[in-house]
PDB file of N, CA and C in Angstrom:
ATOM      1  N   MET A1480     142.542  22.027 135.549  1.00  0.00           N
ATOM      2  CA  MET A1480     142.681  20.595 135.637  1.00  0.00           C
ATOM      3  C   MET A1480     142.991  20.220 137.076  1.00  0.00           C
ATOM      4  N   SER A1481     142.102  19.508 137.685  1.00  0.00           N
ATOM      5  CA  SER A1481     142.315  19.072 139.054  1.00  0.00           C
ATOM      6  C   SER A1481     142.801  17.625 139.057  1.00  0.00           C
ATOM      7  N   LEU A1482     143.553  17.330 140.102  1.00  0.00           N
ATOM      8  CA  LEU A1482     144.106  15.976 140.211  1.00  0.00           C
ATOM      9  C   LEU A1482     143.137  15.075 140.958  1.00  0.00           C
ATOM     10  N   THR A1483     143.070  13.860 140.511  1.00  0.00           N
ATOM     11  CA  THR A1483     142.277  12.884 141.247  1.00  0.00           C
ATOM     12  C   THR A1483     143.111  12.398 142.422  1.00  0.00           C
ATOM     13  N   LEU A1484     142.480  11.706 143.319  1.00  0.00           N
ATOM     14  CA  LEU A1484     143.187  11.192 144.493  1.00  0.00           C
ATOM     15  C   LEU A1484     144.305  10.251 144.070  1.00  0.00           C
ATOM     16  N   ASN A1485     144.046   9.401 143.112  1.00  0.00           N
ATOM     17  CA  ASN A1485     145.072   8.462 142.647  1.00  0.00           C
ATOM     18  C   ASN A1485     146.257   9.201 142.034  1.00  0.00           C
ATOM     19  N   GLN A1486     145.986  10.221 141.251  1.00  0.00           N
ATOM     20  CA  GLN A1486     147.073  10.986 140.636  1.00  0.00           C
ATOM     21  C   GLN A1486     147.887  11.721 141.708  1.00  0.00           C
ATOM     22  N   PHE A1487     147.206  12.267 142.688  1.00  0.00           N
ATOM     23  CA  PHE A1487     147.893  12.975 143.763  1.00  0.00           C
ATOM     24  C   PHE A1487     148.786  12.022 144.559  1.00  0.00           C
ATOM     25  N   LEU A1488     148.249  10.862 144.905  1.00  0.00           N
ATOM     26  CA  LEU A1488     149.041   9.878 145.648  1.00  0.00           C
ATOM     27  C   LEU A1488     150.226   9.392 144.818  1.00  0.00           C
ATOM     28  N   PHE A1489     150.014   9.194 143.526  1.00  0.00           N
ATOM     29  CA  PHE A1489     151.114   8.782 142.649  1.00  0.00           C
ATOM     30  C   PHE A1489     152.196   9.856 142.619  1.00  0.00           C
ATOM     31  N   LEU A1490     151.794  11.121 142.573  1.00  0.00           N
ATOM     32  CA  LEU A1490     152.746  12.233 142.567  1.00  0.00           C
ATOM     33  C   LEU A1490     153.527  12.275 143.886  1.00  0.00           C
ATOM     34  N   VAL A1491     152.831  12.101 144.989  1.00  0.00           N
ATOM     35  CA  VAL A1491     153.489  12.112 146.305  1.00  0.00           C
ATOM     36  C   VAL A1491     154.466  10.948 146.415  1.00  0.00           C
ATOM     37  N   ILE A1492     154.058   9.777 145.996  1.00  0.00           N
ATOM     38  CA  ILE A1492     154.936   8.602 146.055  1.00  0.00           C
ATOM     39  C   ILE A1492     156.141   8.793 145.144  1.00  0.00           C
ATOM     40  N   THR A1493     155.920   9.362 143.968  1.00  0.00           N
ATOM     41  CA  THR A1493     157.032   9.611 143.037  1.00  0.00           C
ATOM     42  C   THR A1493     158.039  10.573 143.650  1.00  0.00           C
ATOM     43  N   ILE A1494     157.555  11.639 144.250  1.00  0.00           N
ATOM     44  CA  ILE A1494     158.459  12.603 144.897  1.00  0.00           C
ATOM     45  C   ILE A1494     159.210  11.931 146.050  1.00  0.00           C
ATOM     46  N   ALA A1495     158.512  11.123 146.829  1.00  0.00           N
ATOM     47  CA  ALA A1495     159.154  10.429 147.946  1.00  0.00           C
ATOM     48  C   ALA A1495     160.240   9.478 147.449  1.00  0.00           C
ATOM     49  N   VAL A1496     159.966   8.778 146.357  1.00  0.00           N
ATOM     50  CA  VAL A1496     160.963   7.854 145.799  1.00  0.00           C
ATOM     51  C   VAL A1496     162.171   8.623 145.280  1.00  0.00           C
ATOM     52  N   VAL A1497     161.931   9.747 144.605  1.00  0.00           N
ATOM     53  CA  VAL A1497     163.040  10.562 144.092  1.00  0.00           C
ATOM     54  C   VAL A1497     163.896  11.072 145.247  1.00  0.00           C
ATOM     55  N   VAL A1498     163.257  11.545 146.306  1.00  0.00           N
ATOM     56  CA  VAL A1498     164.001  12.027 147.476  1.00  0.00           C
ATOM     57  C   VAL A1498     164.792  10.880 148.110  1.00  0.00           C
ATOM     58  N   ALA A1499     164.171   9.716 148.243  1.00  0.00           N
ATOM     59  CA  ALA A1499     164.848   8.570 148.844  1.00  0.00           C
ATOM     60  C   ALA A1499     166.036   8.126 148.002  1.00  0.00           C
ATOM     61  N   VAL A1500     165.862   8.071 146.688  1.00  0.00           N
ATOM     62  CA  VAL A1500     166.957   7.659 145.801  1.00  0.00           C
ATOM     63  C   VAL A1500     168.092   8.673 145.867  1.00  0.00           C
ATOM     64  N   THR A1501     167.756   9.958 145.893  1.00  0.00           N
ATOM     65  CA  THR A1501     168.786  10.999 146.008  1.00  0.00           C
ATOM     66  C   THR A1501     169.544  10.851 147.321  1.00  0.00           C
ATOM     67  N   PHE A1502     168.811  10.646 148.399  1.00  0.00           N
ATOM     68  CA  PHE A1502     169.445  10.460 149.702  1.00  0.00           C
ATOM     69  C   PHE A1502     170.360   9.243 149.690  1.00  0.00           C
ATOM     70  N   LEU A1503     169.881   8.142 149.137  1.00  0.00           N
ATOM     71  CA  LEU A1503     170.698   6.929 149.082  1.00  0.00           C
ATOM     72  C   LEU A1503     171.946   7.131 148.230  1.00  0.00           C
ATOM     73  N   ALA A1504     171.811   7.855 147.126  1.00  0.00           N
ATOM     74  CA  ALA A1504     172.977   8.119 146.273  1.00  0.00           C
ATOM     75  C   ALA A1504     174.011   8.939 147.033  1.00  0.00           C
ATOM     76  N   LEU A1505     173.557   9.979 147.734  1.00  0.00           N
ATOM     77  CA  LEU A1505     174.482  10.786 148.528  1.00  0.00           C
ATOM     78  C   LEU A1505     175.114   9.963 149.649  1.00  0.00           C
ATOM     79  N   LEU A1506     174.322   9.098 150.246  1.00  0.00           N
ATOM     80  CA  LEU A1506     174.835   8.229 151.304  1.00  0.00           C
ATOM     81  C   LEU A1506     175.908   7.292 150.774  1.00  0.00           C
ATOM     82  N   ILE A1507     175.677   6.714 149.616  1.00  0.00           N
ATOM     83  CA  ILE A1507     176.661   5.806 149.012  1.00  0.00           C
ATOM     84  C   ILE A1507     177.946   6.548 148.678  1.00  0.00           C
ATOM     85  N   VAL A1508     177.826   7.760 148.159  1.00  0.00           N
ATOM     86  CA  VAL A1508     179.021   8.564 147.853  1.00  0.00           C
ATOM     87  C   VAL A1508     179.806   8.836 149.131  1.00  0.00           C
ATOM     88  N   GLN A1509     179.112   9.188 150.200  1.00  0.00           N
ATOM     89  CA  GLN A1509     179.792   9.466 151.466  1.00  0.00           C
ATOM     90  C   GLN A1509     180.445   8.202 152.022  1.00  0.00           C
ATOM     91  N   ILE A1510     179.788   7.074 151.903  1.00  0.00           N
ATOM     92  CA  ILE A1510     180.363   5.812 152.377  1.00  0.00           C
ATOM     93  C   ILE A1510     181.622   5.475 151.592  1.00  0.00           C
ATOM     94  N   ARG A1511     181.603   5.718 150.290  1.00  0.00           N
ATOM     95  CA  ARG A1511     182.794   5.457 149.471  1.00  0.00           C
ATOM     96  C   ARG A1511     183.949   6.351 149.903  1.00  0.00           C
ATOM     97  N   ARG A1512     183.654   7.630 150.168  1.00  0.00           N
ATOM     98  CA  ARG A1512     184.706   8.550 150.632  1.00  0.00           C
ATOM     99  C   ARG A1512     185.281   8.082 151.965  1.00  0.00           C
ATOM    100  N   THR A1513     184.394   7.685 152.849  1.00  0.00           N
ATOM    101  CA  THR A1513     184.830   7.217 154.159  1.00  0.00           C
ATOM    102  C   THR A1513     185.671   5.955 154.030  1.00  0.00           C
ATOM    103  N   ALA A1514     185.260   5.044 153.168  1.00  0.00           N
ATOM    104  CA  ALA A1514     186.027   3.815 152.959  1.00  0.00           C
ATOM    105  C   ALA A1514     187.400   4.129 152.379  1.00  0.00           C
ATOM    106  N   ARG A1515     187.460   5.052 151.440  1.00  0.00           N
ATOM    107  CA  ARG A1515     188.744   5.443 150.841  1.00  0.00           C
ATOM    108  C   ARG A1515     189.658   6.048 151.907  1.00  0.00           C
ATOM    109  N   ALA A1516     189.098   6.916 152.741  1.00  0.00           N
ATOM    110  CA  ALA A1516     189.892   7.519 153.819  1.00  0.00           C
ATOM    111  C   ALA A1516     190.346   6.449 154.811  1.00  0.00           C
ATOM    112  N   GLY A1517     189.491   5.479 155.074  1.00  0.00           N
ATOM    113  CA  GLY A1517     189.859   4.378 155.968  1.00  0.00           C
ATOM    114  C   GLY A1517     191.000   3.556 155.406  1.00  0.00           C
ATOM    115  N   GLU A1518     190.978   3.304 154.108  1.00  0.00           N
ATOM    116  CA  GLU A1518     192.068   2.555 153.475  1.00  0.00           C
ATOM    117  C   GLU A1518     193.377   3.326 153.560  1.00  0.00           C
ATOM    118  N   GLU A1519     193.318   4.647 153.337  1.00  0.00           N
ATOM    119  CA  GLU A1519     194.528   5.464 153.444  1.00  0.00           C
ATOM    120  C   GLU A1519     195.065   5.444 154.872  1.00  0.00           C
ATOM    121  N   THR A1520     194.160   5.490 155.826  1.00  0.00           N
ATOM    122  CA  THR A1520     194.571   5.440 157.227  1.00  0.00           C
ATOM    123  C   THR A1520     195.214   4.099 157.554  1.00  0.00           C
ATOM    124  N   LEU A1521     194.668   3.024 157.025  1.00  0.00           N
ATOM    125  CA  LEU A1521     195.256   1.705 157.260  1.00  0.00           C
ATOM    126  C   LEU A1521     196.659   1.608 156.686  1.00  0.00           C
ATOM    127  N   VAL A1522     196.880   2.203 155.519  1.00  0.00           N
ATOM    128  CA  VAL A1522     198.221   2.204 154.929  1.00  0.00           C
ATOM    129  C   VAL A1522     199.189   2.945 155.849  1.00  0.00           C
ATOM    130  N   GLU A1523     198.756   4.095 156.368  1.00  0.00           N
ATOM    131  CA  GLU A1523     199.605   4.854 157.283  1.00  0.00           C
ATOM    132  C   GLU A1523     199.865   4.070 158.561  1.00  0.00           C
ATOM    133  N   ILE A1524     198.848   3.395 159.068  1.00  0.00           N
ATOM    134  CA  ILE A1524     199.014   2.607 160.289  1.00  0.00           C
ATOM    135  C   ILE A1524     200.004   1.478 160.057  1.00  0.00           C
ATOM    136  N   LYS A1525     199.943   0.839 158.893  1.00  0.00           N
ATOM    137  CA  LYS A1525     200.900  -0.227 158.586  1.00  0.00           C
ATOM    138  C   LYS A1525     202.321   0.313 158.587  1.00  0.00           C
ATOM    139  N   LYS A1526     202.521   1.510 158.007  1.00  0.00           N
ATOM    140  CA  LYS A1526     203.852   2.122 158.008  1.00  0.00           C
ATOM    141  C   LYS A1526     204.302   2.413 159.437  1.00  0.00           C
ATOM    142  N   LEU A1527     203.395   2.945 160.239  1.00  0.00           N
ATOM    143  CA  LEU A1527     203.741   3.260 161.624  1.00  0.00           C
ATOM    144  C   LEU A1527     204.076   2.006 162.419  1.00  0.00           C
ATOM    145  N   VAL A1528     203.334   0.937 162.193  1.00  0.00           N
ATOM    146  CA  VAL A1528     203.608  -0.322 162.889  1.00  0.00           C
ATOM    147  C   VAL A1528     204.971  -0.860 162.475  1.00  0.00           C
ATOM    148  N   ARG A1529     205.277  -0.766 161.184  1.00  0.00           N
ATOM    149  CA  ARG A1529     206.582  -1.216 160.697  1.00  0.00           C
ATOM    150  C   ARG A1529     207.702  -0.409 161.360  1.00  0.00           C
ATOM    151  N   ASN A1530     207.527   0.916 161.416  1.00  0.00           N
ATOM    152  CA  ASN A1530     208.524   1.767 162.070  1.00  0.00           C
ATOM    153  C   ASN A1530     208.637   1.451 163.558  1.00  0.00           C
ATOM    154  N   LEU A1531     207.508   1.176 164.191  1.00  0.00           N
ATOM    155  CA  LEU A1531     207.523   0.836 165.608  1.00  0.00           C
ATOM    156  C   LEU A1531     208.272  -0.469 165.849  1.00  0.00           C
ATOM    157  N   LYS A1532     208.080  -1.444 164.980  1.00  0.00           N
ATOM    158  CA  LYS A1532     208.806  -2.708 165.116  1.00  0.00           C
ATOM    159  C   LYS A1532     210.302  -2.496 164.953  1.00  0.00           C
ATOM    160  N   GLU A1533     210.692  -1.666 163.976  1.00  0.00           N
ATOM    161  CA  GLU A1533     212.112  -1.374 163.777  1.00  0.00           C
ATOM    162  C   GLU A1533     212.690  -0.676 165.004  1.00  0.00           C
ATOM    163  N   THR A1534     211.948   0.278 165.540  1.00  0.00           N
ATOM    164  CA  THR A1534     212.406   0.985 166.734  1.00  0.00           C
ATOM    165  C   THR A1534     212.527   0.031 167.913  1.00  0.00           C
ATOM    166  N   ASP A1535     211.573  -0.860 168.062  1.00  0.00           N
ATOM    167  CA  ASP A1535     211.607  -1.851 169.136  1.00  0.00           C
ATOM    168  C   ASP A1535     212.840  -2.743 169.010  1.00  0.00           C
ATOM    169  N   GLN A1536     213.136  -3.179 167.795  1.00  0.00           N
ATOM    170  CA  GLN A1536     214.322  -4.009 167.583  1.00  0.00           C
ATOM    171  C   GLN A1536     215.592  -3.244 167.924  1.00  0.00           C
ATOM    172  N   LYS A1537     215.675  -1.980 167.507  1.00  0.00           N
ATOM    173  CA  LYS A1537     216.857  -1.171 167.816  1.00  0.00           C
ATOM    174  C   LYS A1537     217.017  -0.992 169.321  1.00  0.00           C
ATOM    175  N   ILE A1538     215.914  -0.718 170.000  1.00  0.00           N
ATOM    176  CA  ILE A1538     215.975  -0.529 171.454  1.00  0.00           C
ATOM    177  C   ILE A1538     216.399  -1.818 172.139  1.00  0.00           C
ATOM    178  N   ASN A1539     215.834  -2.938 171.722  1.00  0.00           N
ATOM    179  CA  ASN A1539     216.212  -4.220 172.321  1.00  0.00           C
ATOM    180  C   ASN A1539     217.683  -4.522 172.088  1.00  0.00           C
ATOM    181  N   THR A1540     218.191  -4.199 170.900  1.00  0.00           N
ATOM    182  CA  THR A1540     219.608  -4.409 170.607  1.00  0.00           C
ATOM    183  C   THR A1540     220.469  -3.551 171.529  1.00  0.00           C
ATOM    184  N   LYS A1541     220.106  -2.288 171.681  1.00  0.00           N
ATOM    185  CA  LYS A1541     220.871  -1.389 172.557  1.00  0.00           C
ATOM    186  C   LYS A1541     220.814  -1.856 174.005  1.00  0.00           C
ATOM    187  N   ILE A1542     219.661  -2.327 174.441  1.00  0.00           N
ATOM    188  CA  ILE A1542     219.541  -2.832 175.812  1.00  0.00           C
ATOM    189  C   ILE A1542     220.434  -4.048 175.996  1.00  0.00           C
ATOM    190  N   ASP A1543     220.439  -4.940 175.021  1.00  0.00           N
ATOM    191  CA  ASP A1543     221.307  -6.114 175.101  1.00  0.00           C
ATOM    192  C   ASP A1543     222.774  -5.708 175.143  1.00  0.00           C
ATOM    193  N   GLU A1544     223.132  -4.662 174.392  1.00  0.00           N
ATOM    194  CA  GLU A1544     224.513  -4.186 174.403  1.00  0.00           C
ATOM    195  C   GLU A1544     224.865  -3.537 175.743  1.00  0.00           C
ATOM    196  N   LEU A1545     223.909  -2.874 176.374  1.00  0.00           N
ATOM    197  CA  LEU A1545     224.172  -2.164 177.625  1.00  0.00           C
ATOM    198  C   LEU A1545     224.126  -3.064 178.856  1.00  0.00           C
ATOM    199  N   SER A1546     223.505  -4.211 178.775  1.00  0.00           N
ATOM    200  CA  SER A1546     223.361  -5.078 179.942  1.00  0.00           C
ATOM    201  C   SER A1546     224.701  -5.453 180.566  1.00  0.00           C
ATOM    202  N   PRO A1547     225.692  -5.913 179.794  1.00  0.00           N
ATOM    203  CA  PRO A1547     226.988  -6.234 180.417  1.00  0.00           C
ATOM    204  C   PRO A1547     227.650  -5.005 181.048  1.00  0.00           C
ATOM    205  N   MET A1548     227.505  -3.865 180.391  1.00  0.00           N
ATOM    206  CA  MET A1548     228.105  -2.642 180.929  1.00  0.00           C
ATOM    207  C   MET A1548     227.433  -2.248 182.246  1.00  0.00           C
ATOM    208  N   LEU A1549     226.140  -2.387 182.318  1.00  0.00           N
ATOM    209  CA  LEU A1549     225.428  -2.070 183.553  1.00  0.00           C
ATOM    210  C   LEU A1549     225.807  -3.036 184.668  1.00  0.00           C
ATOM    211  N   GLU A1550     225.971  -4.285 184.321  1.00  0.00           N
ATOM    212  CA  GLU A1550     226.385  -5.283 185.314  1.00  0.00           C
ATOM    213  C   GLU A1550     227.788  -4.969 185.832  1.00  0.00           C
ATOM    214  N   ALA A1551     228.686  -4.593 184.926  1.00  0.00           N
ATOM    215  CA  ALA A1551     230.045  -4.229 185.332  1.00  0.00           C
ATOM    216  C   ALA A1551     230.028  -2.976 186.203  1.00  0.00           C
ATOM    217  N   THR A1552     229.198  -2.013 185.858  1.00  0.00           N
ATOM    218  CA  THR A1552     229.083  -0.793 186.659  1.00  0.00           C
ATOM    219  C   THR A1552     228.553  -1.115 188.050  1.00  0.00           C
ATOM    220  N   LYS A1553     227.610  -2.022 188.108  1.00  0.00           N
ATOM    221  CA  LYS A1553     227.050  -2.436 189.393  1.00  0.00           C
ATOM    222  C   LYS A1553     228.122  -3.089 190.256  1.00  0.00           C
ATOM    223  N   LYS A1554     228.907  -3.977 189.654  1.00  0.00           N
ATOM    224  CA  LYS A1554     229.984  -4.642 190.398  1.00  0.00           C
ATOM    225  C   LYS A1554     231.022  -3.625 190.861  1.00  0.00           C
ATOM    226  N   THR A1555     231.335  -2.661 190.001  1.00  0.00           N
ATOM    227  CA  THR A1555     232.303  -1.625 190.361  1.00  0.00           C
ATOM    228  C   THR A1555     231.780  -0.794 191.527  1.00  0.00           C
ATOM    229  N   ALA A1556     230.514  -0.437 191.495  1.00  0.00           N
ATOM    230  CA  ALA A1556     229.920   0.347 192.580  1.00  0.00           C
ATOM    231  C   ALA A1556     229.954  -0.430 193.887  1.00  0.00           C
ATOM    232  N   VAL A1557     229.678  -1.717 193.826  1.00  0.00           N
ATOM    233  CA  VAL A1557     229.727  -2.552 195.030  1.00  0.00           C
ATOM    234  C   VAL A1557     231.156  -2.611 195.560  1.00  0.00           C
ATOM    235  N   SER A1558     232.116  -2.786 194.666  1.00  0.00           N
ATOM    236  CA  SER A1558     233.522  -2.847 195.084  1.00  0.00           C
ATOM    237  C   SER A1558     233.957  -1.532 195.717  1.00  0.00           C
ATOM    238  N   ILE A1559     233.597  -0.418 195.108  1.00  0.00           N
ATOM    239  CA  ILE A1559     233.959   0.892 195.661  1.00  0.00           C
ATOM    240  C   ILE A1559     233.306   1.083 197.024  1.00  0.00           C
ATOM    241  N   SER A1560     232.078   0.632 197.155  1.00  0.00           N
ATOM    242  CA  SER A1560     231.386   0.737 198.435  1.00  0.00           C
ATOM    243  C   SER A1560     232.098  -0.089 199.493  1.00  0.00           C
ATOM    244  N   GLU A1561     232.532  -1.291 199.125  1.00  0.00           N
ATOM    245  CA  GLU A1561     233.258  -2.141 200.070  1.00  0.00           C
ATOM    246  C   GLU A1561     234.595  -1.516 200.455  1.00  0.00           C
ATOM    247  N   ILE A1562     235.290  -0.934 199.482  1.00  0.00           N
ATOM    248  CA  ILE A1562     236.572  -0.277 199.767  1.00  0.00           C
ATOM    249  C   ILE A1562     236.350   0.919 200.689  1.00  0.00           C
ATOM    250  N   ALA A1563     235.317   1.710 200.405  1.00  0.00           N
ATOM    251  CA  ALA A1563     235.017   2.871 201.246  1.00  0.00           C
ATOM    252  C   ALA A1563     234.674   2.431 202.660  1.00  0.00           C
ATOM    253  N   LEU A1564     233.915   1.364 202.801  1.00  0.00           N
ATOM    254  CA  LEU A1564     233.574   0.841 204.117  1.00  0.00           C
ATOM    255  C   LEU A1564     234.827   0.366 204.838  1.00  0.00           C
ATOM    256  N   PHE A1565     235.691  -0.323 204.117  1.00  0.00           N
ATOM    257  CA  PHE A1565     236.940  -0.824 204.708  1.00  0.00           C
ATOM    258  C   PHE A1565     237.796   0.338 205.195  1.00  0.00           C
ATOM    259  N   LEU A1566     237.922   1.376 204.351  1.00  0.00           N
ATOM    260  CA  LEU A1566     238.756   2.520 204.717  1.00  0.00           C
ATOM    261  C   LEU A1566     238.169   3.294 205.894  1.00  0.00           C
ATOM    262  N   THR A1567     236.854   3.428 205.933  1.00  0.00           N
ATOM    263  CA  THR A1567     236.249   4.172 207.043  1.00  0.00           C
ATOM    264  C   THR A1567     236.346   3.401 208.353  1.00  0.00           C
ATOM    265  N   THR A1568     236.344   2.091 208.304  1.00  0.00           N
ATOM    266  CA  THR A1568     236.454   1.314 209.547  1.00  0.00           C
ATOM    267  C   THR A1568     237.897   1.254 210.033  1.00  0.00           C
ATOM    268  N   ARG A1569     238.880   1.395 209.143  1.00  0.00           N
ATOM    269  CA  ARG A1569     240.285   1.314 209.519  1.00  0.00           C
ATOM    270  C   ARG A1569     240.860   2.659 209.948  1.00  0.00           C
ATOM    271  N   ILE A1570     240.211   3.719 209.523  1.00  0.00           N
ATOM    272  CA  ILE A1570     240.792   5.038 209.820  1.00  0.00           C
ATOM    273  C   ILE A1570     240.161   5.660 211.032  1.00  0.00           C
TER     274      ILE A1570
END
């Protein structure tokens, strides 16, 4: 039994459609996996951003607490420098 040209072309087109549908199905599965992984990554990023904001607030609080102490230390250093200068010029 030999195939006619029409039957052969129909067979080729059918095989091509089956291959294309299989490829598309695999592509859709991979896209779904990628989307799921992307969603998981976004959840992790949200947690990291939340932690970063908390850390930023803690650091800003500590900086605000240290500012007066640093200013006092600066004034003390200036005073000690002035005293040292006074003593070196008098002695």
